PDB file of C-alpha atoms and ligand atoms in Angstrom:
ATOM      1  CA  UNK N   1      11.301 -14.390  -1.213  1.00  0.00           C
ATOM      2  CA  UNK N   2      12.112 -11.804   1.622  1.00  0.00           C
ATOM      3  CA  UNK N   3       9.323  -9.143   2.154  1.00  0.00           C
ATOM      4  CA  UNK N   4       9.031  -6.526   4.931  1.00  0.00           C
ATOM      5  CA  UNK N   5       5.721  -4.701   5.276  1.00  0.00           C
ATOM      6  CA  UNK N   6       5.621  -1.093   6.510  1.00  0.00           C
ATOM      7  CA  UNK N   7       2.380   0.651   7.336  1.00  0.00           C
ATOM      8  CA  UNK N   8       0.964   4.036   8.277  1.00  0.00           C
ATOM      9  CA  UNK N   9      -2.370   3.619  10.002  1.00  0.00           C
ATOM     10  CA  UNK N  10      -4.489   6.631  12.157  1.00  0.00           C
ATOM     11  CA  UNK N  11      -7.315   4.667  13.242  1.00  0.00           C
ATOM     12  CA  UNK N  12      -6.588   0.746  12.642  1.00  0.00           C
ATOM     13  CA  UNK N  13      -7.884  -0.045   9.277  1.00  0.00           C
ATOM     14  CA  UNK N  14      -4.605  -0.177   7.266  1.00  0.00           C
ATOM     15  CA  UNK N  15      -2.899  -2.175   9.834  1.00  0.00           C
ATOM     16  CA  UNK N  16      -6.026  -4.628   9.712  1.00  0.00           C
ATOM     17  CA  UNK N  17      -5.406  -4.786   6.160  1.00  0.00           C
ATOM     18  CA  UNK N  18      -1.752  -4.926   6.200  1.00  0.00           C
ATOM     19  CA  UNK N  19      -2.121  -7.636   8.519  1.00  0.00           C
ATOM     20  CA  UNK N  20      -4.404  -9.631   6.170  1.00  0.00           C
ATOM     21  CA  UNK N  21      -1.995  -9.396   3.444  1.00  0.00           C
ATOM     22  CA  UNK N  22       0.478 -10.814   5.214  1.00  0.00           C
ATOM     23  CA  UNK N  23      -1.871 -13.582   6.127  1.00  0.00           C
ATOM     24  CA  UNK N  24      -2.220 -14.280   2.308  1.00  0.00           C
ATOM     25  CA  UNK N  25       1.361 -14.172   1.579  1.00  0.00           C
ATOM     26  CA  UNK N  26       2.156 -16.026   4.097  1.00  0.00           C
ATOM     27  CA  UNK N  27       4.299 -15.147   7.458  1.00  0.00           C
ATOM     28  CA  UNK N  28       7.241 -17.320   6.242  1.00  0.00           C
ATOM     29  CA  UNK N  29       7.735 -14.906   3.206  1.00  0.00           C
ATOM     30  CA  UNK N  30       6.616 -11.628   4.785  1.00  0.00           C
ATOM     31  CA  UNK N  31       9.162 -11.754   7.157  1.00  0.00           C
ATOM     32  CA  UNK N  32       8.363  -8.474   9.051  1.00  0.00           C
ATOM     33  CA  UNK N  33       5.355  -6.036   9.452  1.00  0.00           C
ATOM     34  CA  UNK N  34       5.949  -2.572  10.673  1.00  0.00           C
ATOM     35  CA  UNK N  35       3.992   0.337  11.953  1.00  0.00           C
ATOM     36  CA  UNK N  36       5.823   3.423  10.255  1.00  0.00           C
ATOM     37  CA  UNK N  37       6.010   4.963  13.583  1.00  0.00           C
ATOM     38  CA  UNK N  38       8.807   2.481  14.602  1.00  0.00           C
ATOM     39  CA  UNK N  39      10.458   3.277  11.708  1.00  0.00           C
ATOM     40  CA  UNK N  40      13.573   4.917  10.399  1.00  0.00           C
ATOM     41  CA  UNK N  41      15.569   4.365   7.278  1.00  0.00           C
ATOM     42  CA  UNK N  42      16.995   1.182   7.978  1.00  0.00           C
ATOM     43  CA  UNK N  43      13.792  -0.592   7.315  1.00  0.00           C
ATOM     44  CA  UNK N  44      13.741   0.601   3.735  1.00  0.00           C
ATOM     45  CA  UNK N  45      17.017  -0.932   3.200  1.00  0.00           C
ATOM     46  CA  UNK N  46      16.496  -4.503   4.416  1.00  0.00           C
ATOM     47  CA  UNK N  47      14.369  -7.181   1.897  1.00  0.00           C
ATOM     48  CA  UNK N  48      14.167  -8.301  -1.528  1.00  0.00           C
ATOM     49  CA  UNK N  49      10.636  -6.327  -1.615  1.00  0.00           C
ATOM     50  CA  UNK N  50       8.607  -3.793   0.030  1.00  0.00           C
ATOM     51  CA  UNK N  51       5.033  -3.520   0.621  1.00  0.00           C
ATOM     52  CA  UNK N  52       4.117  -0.473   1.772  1.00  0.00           C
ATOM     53  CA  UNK N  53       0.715   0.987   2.689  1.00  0.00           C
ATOM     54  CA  UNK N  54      -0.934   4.087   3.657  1.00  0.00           C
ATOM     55  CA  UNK N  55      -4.470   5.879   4.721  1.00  0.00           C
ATOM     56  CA  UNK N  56      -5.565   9.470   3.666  1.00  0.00           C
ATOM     57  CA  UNK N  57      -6.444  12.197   5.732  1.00  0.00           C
ATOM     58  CA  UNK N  58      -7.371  15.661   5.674  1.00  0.00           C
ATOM     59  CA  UNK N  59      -8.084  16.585   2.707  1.00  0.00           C
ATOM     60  CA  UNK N  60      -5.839  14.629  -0.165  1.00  0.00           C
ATOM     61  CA  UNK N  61      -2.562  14.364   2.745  1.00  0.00           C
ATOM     62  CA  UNK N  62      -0.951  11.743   3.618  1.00  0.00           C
ATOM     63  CA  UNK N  63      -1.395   9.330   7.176  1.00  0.00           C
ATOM     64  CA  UNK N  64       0.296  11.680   9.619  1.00  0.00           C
ATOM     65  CA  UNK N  65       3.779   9.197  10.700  1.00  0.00           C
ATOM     66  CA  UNK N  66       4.092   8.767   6.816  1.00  0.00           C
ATOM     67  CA  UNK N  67       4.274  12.282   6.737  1.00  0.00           C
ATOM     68  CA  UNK N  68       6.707  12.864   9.815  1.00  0.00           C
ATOM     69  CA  UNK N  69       9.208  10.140   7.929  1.00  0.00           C
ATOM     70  CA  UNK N  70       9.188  11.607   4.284  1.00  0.00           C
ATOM     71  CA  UNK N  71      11.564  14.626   5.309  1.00  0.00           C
ATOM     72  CA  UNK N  72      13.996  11.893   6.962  1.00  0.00           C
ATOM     73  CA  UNK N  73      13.565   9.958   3.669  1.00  0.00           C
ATOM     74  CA  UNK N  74      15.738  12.172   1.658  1.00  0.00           C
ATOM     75  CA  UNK N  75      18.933  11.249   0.617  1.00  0.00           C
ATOM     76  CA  UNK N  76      18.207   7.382   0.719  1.00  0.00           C
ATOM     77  CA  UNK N  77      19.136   5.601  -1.992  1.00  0.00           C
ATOM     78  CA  UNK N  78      16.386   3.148  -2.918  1.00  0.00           C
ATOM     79  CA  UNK N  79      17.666   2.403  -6.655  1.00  0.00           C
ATOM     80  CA  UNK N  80      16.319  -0.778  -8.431  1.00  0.00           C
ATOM     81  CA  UNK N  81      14.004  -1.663  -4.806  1.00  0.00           C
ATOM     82  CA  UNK N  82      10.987  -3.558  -5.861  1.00  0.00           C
ATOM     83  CA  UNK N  83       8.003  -2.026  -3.430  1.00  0.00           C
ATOM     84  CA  UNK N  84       4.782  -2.726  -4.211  1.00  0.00           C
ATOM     85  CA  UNK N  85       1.724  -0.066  -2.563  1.00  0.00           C
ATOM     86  CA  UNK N  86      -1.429  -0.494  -0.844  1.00  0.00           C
ATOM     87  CA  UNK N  87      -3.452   2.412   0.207  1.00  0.00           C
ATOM     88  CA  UNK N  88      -7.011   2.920   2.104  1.00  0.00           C
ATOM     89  CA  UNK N  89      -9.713   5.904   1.331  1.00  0.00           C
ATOM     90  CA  UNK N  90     -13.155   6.894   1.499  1.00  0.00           C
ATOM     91  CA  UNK N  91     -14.308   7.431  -2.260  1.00  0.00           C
ATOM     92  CA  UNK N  92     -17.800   8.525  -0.795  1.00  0.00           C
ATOM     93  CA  UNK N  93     -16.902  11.601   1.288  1.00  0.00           C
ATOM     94  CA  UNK N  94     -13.295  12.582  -0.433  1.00  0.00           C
ATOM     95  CA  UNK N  95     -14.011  11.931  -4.227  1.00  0.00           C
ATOM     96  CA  UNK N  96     -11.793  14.064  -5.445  1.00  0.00           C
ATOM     97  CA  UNK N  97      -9.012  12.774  -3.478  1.00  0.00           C
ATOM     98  CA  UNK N  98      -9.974   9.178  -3.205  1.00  0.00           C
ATOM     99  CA  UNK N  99      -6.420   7.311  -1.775  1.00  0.00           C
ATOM    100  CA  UNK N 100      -3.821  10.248  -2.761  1.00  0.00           C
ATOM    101  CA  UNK N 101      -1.731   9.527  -0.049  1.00  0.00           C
ATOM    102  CA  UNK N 102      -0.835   6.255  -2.340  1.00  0.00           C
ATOM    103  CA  UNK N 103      -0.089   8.467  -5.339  1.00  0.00           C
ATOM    104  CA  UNK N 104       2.088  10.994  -2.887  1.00  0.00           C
ATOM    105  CA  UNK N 105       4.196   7.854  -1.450  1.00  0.00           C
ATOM    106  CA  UNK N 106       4.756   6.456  -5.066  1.00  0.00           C
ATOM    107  CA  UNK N 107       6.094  10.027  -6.274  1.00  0.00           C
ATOM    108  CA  UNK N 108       8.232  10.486  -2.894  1.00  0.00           C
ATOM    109  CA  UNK N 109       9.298   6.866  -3.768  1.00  0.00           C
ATOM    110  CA  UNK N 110      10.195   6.963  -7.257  1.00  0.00           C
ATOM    111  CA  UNK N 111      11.988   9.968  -7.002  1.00  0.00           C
ATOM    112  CA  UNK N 112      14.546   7.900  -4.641  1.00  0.00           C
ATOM    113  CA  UNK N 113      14.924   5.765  -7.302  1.00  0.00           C
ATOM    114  CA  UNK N 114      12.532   2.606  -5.858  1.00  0.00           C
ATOM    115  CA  UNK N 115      10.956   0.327  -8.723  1.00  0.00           C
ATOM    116  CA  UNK N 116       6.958   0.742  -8.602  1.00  0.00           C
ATOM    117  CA  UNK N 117       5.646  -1.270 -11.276  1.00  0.00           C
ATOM    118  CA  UNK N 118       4.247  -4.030  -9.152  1.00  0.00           C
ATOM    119  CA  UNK N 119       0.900  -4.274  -7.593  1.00  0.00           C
ATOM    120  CA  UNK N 120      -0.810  -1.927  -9.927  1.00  0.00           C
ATOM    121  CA  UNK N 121      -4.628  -2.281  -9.979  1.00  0.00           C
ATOM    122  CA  UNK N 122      -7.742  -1.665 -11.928  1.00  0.00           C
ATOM    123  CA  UNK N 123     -10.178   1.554 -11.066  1.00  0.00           C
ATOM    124  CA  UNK N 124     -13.390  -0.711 -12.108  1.00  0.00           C
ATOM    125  CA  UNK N 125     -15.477  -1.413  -8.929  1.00  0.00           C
ATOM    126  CA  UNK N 126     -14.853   2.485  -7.720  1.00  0.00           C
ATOM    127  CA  UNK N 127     -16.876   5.319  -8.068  1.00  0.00           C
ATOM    128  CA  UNK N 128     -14.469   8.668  -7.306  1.00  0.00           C
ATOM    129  CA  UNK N 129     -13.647  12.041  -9.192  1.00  0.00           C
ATOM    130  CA  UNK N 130     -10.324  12.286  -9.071  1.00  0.00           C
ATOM    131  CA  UNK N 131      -6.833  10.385  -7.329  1.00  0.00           C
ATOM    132  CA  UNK N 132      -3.111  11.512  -7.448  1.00  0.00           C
ATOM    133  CA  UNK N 133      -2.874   7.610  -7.172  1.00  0.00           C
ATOM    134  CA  UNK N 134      -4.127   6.868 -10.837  1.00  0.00           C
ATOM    135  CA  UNK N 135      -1.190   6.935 -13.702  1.00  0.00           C
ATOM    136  CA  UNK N 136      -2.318   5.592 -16.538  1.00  0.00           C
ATOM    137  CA  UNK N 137      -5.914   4.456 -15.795  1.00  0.00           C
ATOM    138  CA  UNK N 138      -5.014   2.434 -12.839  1.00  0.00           C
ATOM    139  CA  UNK N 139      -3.955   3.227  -9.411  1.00  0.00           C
ATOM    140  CA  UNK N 140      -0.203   2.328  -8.417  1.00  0.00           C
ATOM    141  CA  UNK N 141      -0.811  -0.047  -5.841  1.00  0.00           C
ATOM    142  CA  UNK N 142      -4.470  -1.752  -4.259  1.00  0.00           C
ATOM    143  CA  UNK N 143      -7.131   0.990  -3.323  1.00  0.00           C
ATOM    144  CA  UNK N 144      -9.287  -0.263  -0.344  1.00  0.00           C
ATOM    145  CA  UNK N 145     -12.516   1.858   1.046  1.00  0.00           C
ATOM    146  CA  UNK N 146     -13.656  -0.069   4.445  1.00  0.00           C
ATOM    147  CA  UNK N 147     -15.699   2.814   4.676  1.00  0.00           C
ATOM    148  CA  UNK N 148     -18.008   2.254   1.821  1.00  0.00           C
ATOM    149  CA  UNK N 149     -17.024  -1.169   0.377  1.00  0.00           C
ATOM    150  CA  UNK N 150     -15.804  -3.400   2.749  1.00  0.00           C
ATOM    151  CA  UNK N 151     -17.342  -6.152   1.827  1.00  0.00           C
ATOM    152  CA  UNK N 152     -14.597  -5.968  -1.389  1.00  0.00           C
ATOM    153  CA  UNK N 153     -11.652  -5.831   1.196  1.00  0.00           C
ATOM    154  CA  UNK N 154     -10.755  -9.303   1.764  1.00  0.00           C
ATOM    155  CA  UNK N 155     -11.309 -10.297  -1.835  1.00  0.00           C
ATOM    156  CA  UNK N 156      -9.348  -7.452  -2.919  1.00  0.00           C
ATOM    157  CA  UNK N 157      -6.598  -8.326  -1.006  1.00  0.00           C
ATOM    158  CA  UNK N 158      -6.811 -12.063  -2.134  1.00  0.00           C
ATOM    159  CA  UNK N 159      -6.507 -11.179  -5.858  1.00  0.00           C
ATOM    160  CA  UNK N 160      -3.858  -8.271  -5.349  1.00  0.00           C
ATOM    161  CA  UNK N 161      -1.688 -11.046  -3.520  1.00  0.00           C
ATOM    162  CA  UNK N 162      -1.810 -13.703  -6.189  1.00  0.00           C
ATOM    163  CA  UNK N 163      -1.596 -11.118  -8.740  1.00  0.00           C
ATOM    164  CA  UNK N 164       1.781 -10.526  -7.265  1.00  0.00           C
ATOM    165  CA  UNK N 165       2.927 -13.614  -6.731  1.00  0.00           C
ATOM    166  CA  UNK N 166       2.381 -14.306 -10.287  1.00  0.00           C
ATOM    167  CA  UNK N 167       4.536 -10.727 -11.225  1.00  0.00           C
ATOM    168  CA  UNK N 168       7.321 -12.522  -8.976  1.00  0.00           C
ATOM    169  CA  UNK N 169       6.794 -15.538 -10.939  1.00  0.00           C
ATOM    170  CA  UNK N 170       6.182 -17.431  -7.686  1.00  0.00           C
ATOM    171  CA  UNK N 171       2.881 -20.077  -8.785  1.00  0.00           C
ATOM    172  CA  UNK N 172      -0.111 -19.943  -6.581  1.00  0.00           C
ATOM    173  CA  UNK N 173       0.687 -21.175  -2.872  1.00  0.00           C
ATOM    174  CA  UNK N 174       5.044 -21.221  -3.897  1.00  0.00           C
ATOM    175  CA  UNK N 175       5.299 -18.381  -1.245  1.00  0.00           C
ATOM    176  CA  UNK N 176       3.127 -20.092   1.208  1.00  0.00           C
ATOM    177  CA  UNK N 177       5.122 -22.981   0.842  1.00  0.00           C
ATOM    178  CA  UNK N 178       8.893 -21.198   0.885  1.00  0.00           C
TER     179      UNK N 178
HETATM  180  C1  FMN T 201     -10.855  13.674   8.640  1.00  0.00           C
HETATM  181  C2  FMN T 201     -10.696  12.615   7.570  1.00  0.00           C
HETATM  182  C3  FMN T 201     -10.127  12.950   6.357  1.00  0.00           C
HETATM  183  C4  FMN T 201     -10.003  11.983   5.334  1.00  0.00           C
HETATM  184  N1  FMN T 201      -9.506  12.347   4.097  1.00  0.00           N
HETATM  185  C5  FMN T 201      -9.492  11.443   3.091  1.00  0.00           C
HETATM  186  C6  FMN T 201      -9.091  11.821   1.775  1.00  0.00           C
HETATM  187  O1  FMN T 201      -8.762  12.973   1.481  1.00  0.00           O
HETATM  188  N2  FMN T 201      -9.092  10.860   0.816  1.00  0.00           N
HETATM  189  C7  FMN T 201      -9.474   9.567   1.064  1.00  0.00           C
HETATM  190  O2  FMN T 201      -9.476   8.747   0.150  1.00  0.00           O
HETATM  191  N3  FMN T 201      -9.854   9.188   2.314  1.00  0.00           N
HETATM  192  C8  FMN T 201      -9.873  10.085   3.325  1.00  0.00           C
HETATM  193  N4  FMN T 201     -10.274   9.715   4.582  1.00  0.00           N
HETATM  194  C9  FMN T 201     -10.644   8.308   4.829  1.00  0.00           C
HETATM  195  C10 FMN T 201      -9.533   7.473   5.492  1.00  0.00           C
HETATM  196  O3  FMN T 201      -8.401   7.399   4.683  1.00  0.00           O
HETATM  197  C11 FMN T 201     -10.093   6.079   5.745  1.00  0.00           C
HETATM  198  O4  FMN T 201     -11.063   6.170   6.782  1.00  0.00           O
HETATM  199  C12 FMN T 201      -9.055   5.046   6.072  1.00  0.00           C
HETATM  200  O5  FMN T 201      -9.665   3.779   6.132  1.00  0.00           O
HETATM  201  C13 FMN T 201      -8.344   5.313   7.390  1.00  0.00           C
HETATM  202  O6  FMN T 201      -7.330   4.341   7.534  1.00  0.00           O
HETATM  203  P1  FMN T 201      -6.410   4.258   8.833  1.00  0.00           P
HETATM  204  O7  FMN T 201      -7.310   3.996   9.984  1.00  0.00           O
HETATM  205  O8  FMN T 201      -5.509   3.102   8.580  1.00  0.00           O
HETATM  206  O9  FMN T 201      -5.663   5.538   8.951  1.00  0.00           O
HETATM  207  C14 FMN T 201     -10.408  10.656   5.585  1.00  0.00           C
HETATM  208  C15 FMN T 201     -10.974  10.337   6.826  1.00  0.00           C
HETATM  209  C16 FMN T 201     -11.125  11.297   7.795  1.00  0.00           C
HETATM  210  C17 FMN T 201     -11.780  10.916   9.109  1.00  0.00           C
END
């Protein structure tokens, strides 16, 4: 298995936790790990899968290099791409838009045609109002809050990771191991 990472971080925390789950998954497997600043389109094209995380700011907006690269994003072709989402919030101070810049990636991203049904994750354990990241009852990718619960991050991440390597069918410790 051949996964890139790409993250958008303002003040360190989704890069911490991007870095952690590539700890979990193993370096071997998660080939690369990229600050979004460094990159252009090309790194959307390479790798079997994507992880991709972002923060929130302002009020409900995405991390602000996420937002520079959208615009560039159009016209990329990301048809049948597996990505999988991670995003970081405050559910305390920005209830009503706890992690939307997850939910504004996955639209931007499923519009090009990427395939976002791994990584999805339960709302239980939250307390928030409202998210642009929730379809269905669950949010599109792992919500993290080091602000108010990050005692949960690290476990979070644990379970998210073998919950996806059991989506890719890979047994516990196979991707470790590859
Ligand atoms: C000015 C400001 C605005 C924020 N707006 C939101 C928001 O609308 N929704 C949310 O869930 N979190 C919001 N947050 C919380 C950040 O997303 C959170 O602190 C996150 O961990 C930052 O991650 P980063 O350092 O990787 O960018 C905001 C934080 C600040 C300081």
């Amino acid at each position: 298995m051949d996964i890139g990472l790409i993250y958008g971080s303002s003040t360190g925390c989704t890069r911490a936790a991007a870095r952690q789950i590539r700890e979990e998954l193993g370096p071997e497997c998660v080939r690369s790990c990229h600050d979004v600043r460094a990159c252009g389109q090309s790194a959307f094209a390479a790798r079997d899968l994507l992880i991709i995380g972002a923060s929130t700011w302002s009020v409900g907006e995405l991390q602000q290099d996420w937002d520079r690269l959208v615009p560039h994003l159009e016209g990329l072709n990301l048809e049948g791409k597996r990505i999988a989402l991670f995003g970081l919030g405050d559910q305390r101070n920005y209830p009503k838009t706890f992690v939307d810049g997850m939910g504004l990636l996955y639209d931007k991203l499923d519009a090009l045609g990427a395939c976002l049904d791994l990584g999805t994750w339960p709302t239980d354990g939250y307390s928030f109002q409202s998210s642009l990241a929730v379809r269905d009852g669950r949010f599109v990718g792992l919500a993290l809050d080091d602000e108010n619960q990050s005692k949960l991050t690290a476990s979070r991440i644990r379970h998210w990771c073998g919950q996806l390597r059991r989506q890719l069918g890979l047994p516990e410790g196979v991707i470790r191991a590859a």
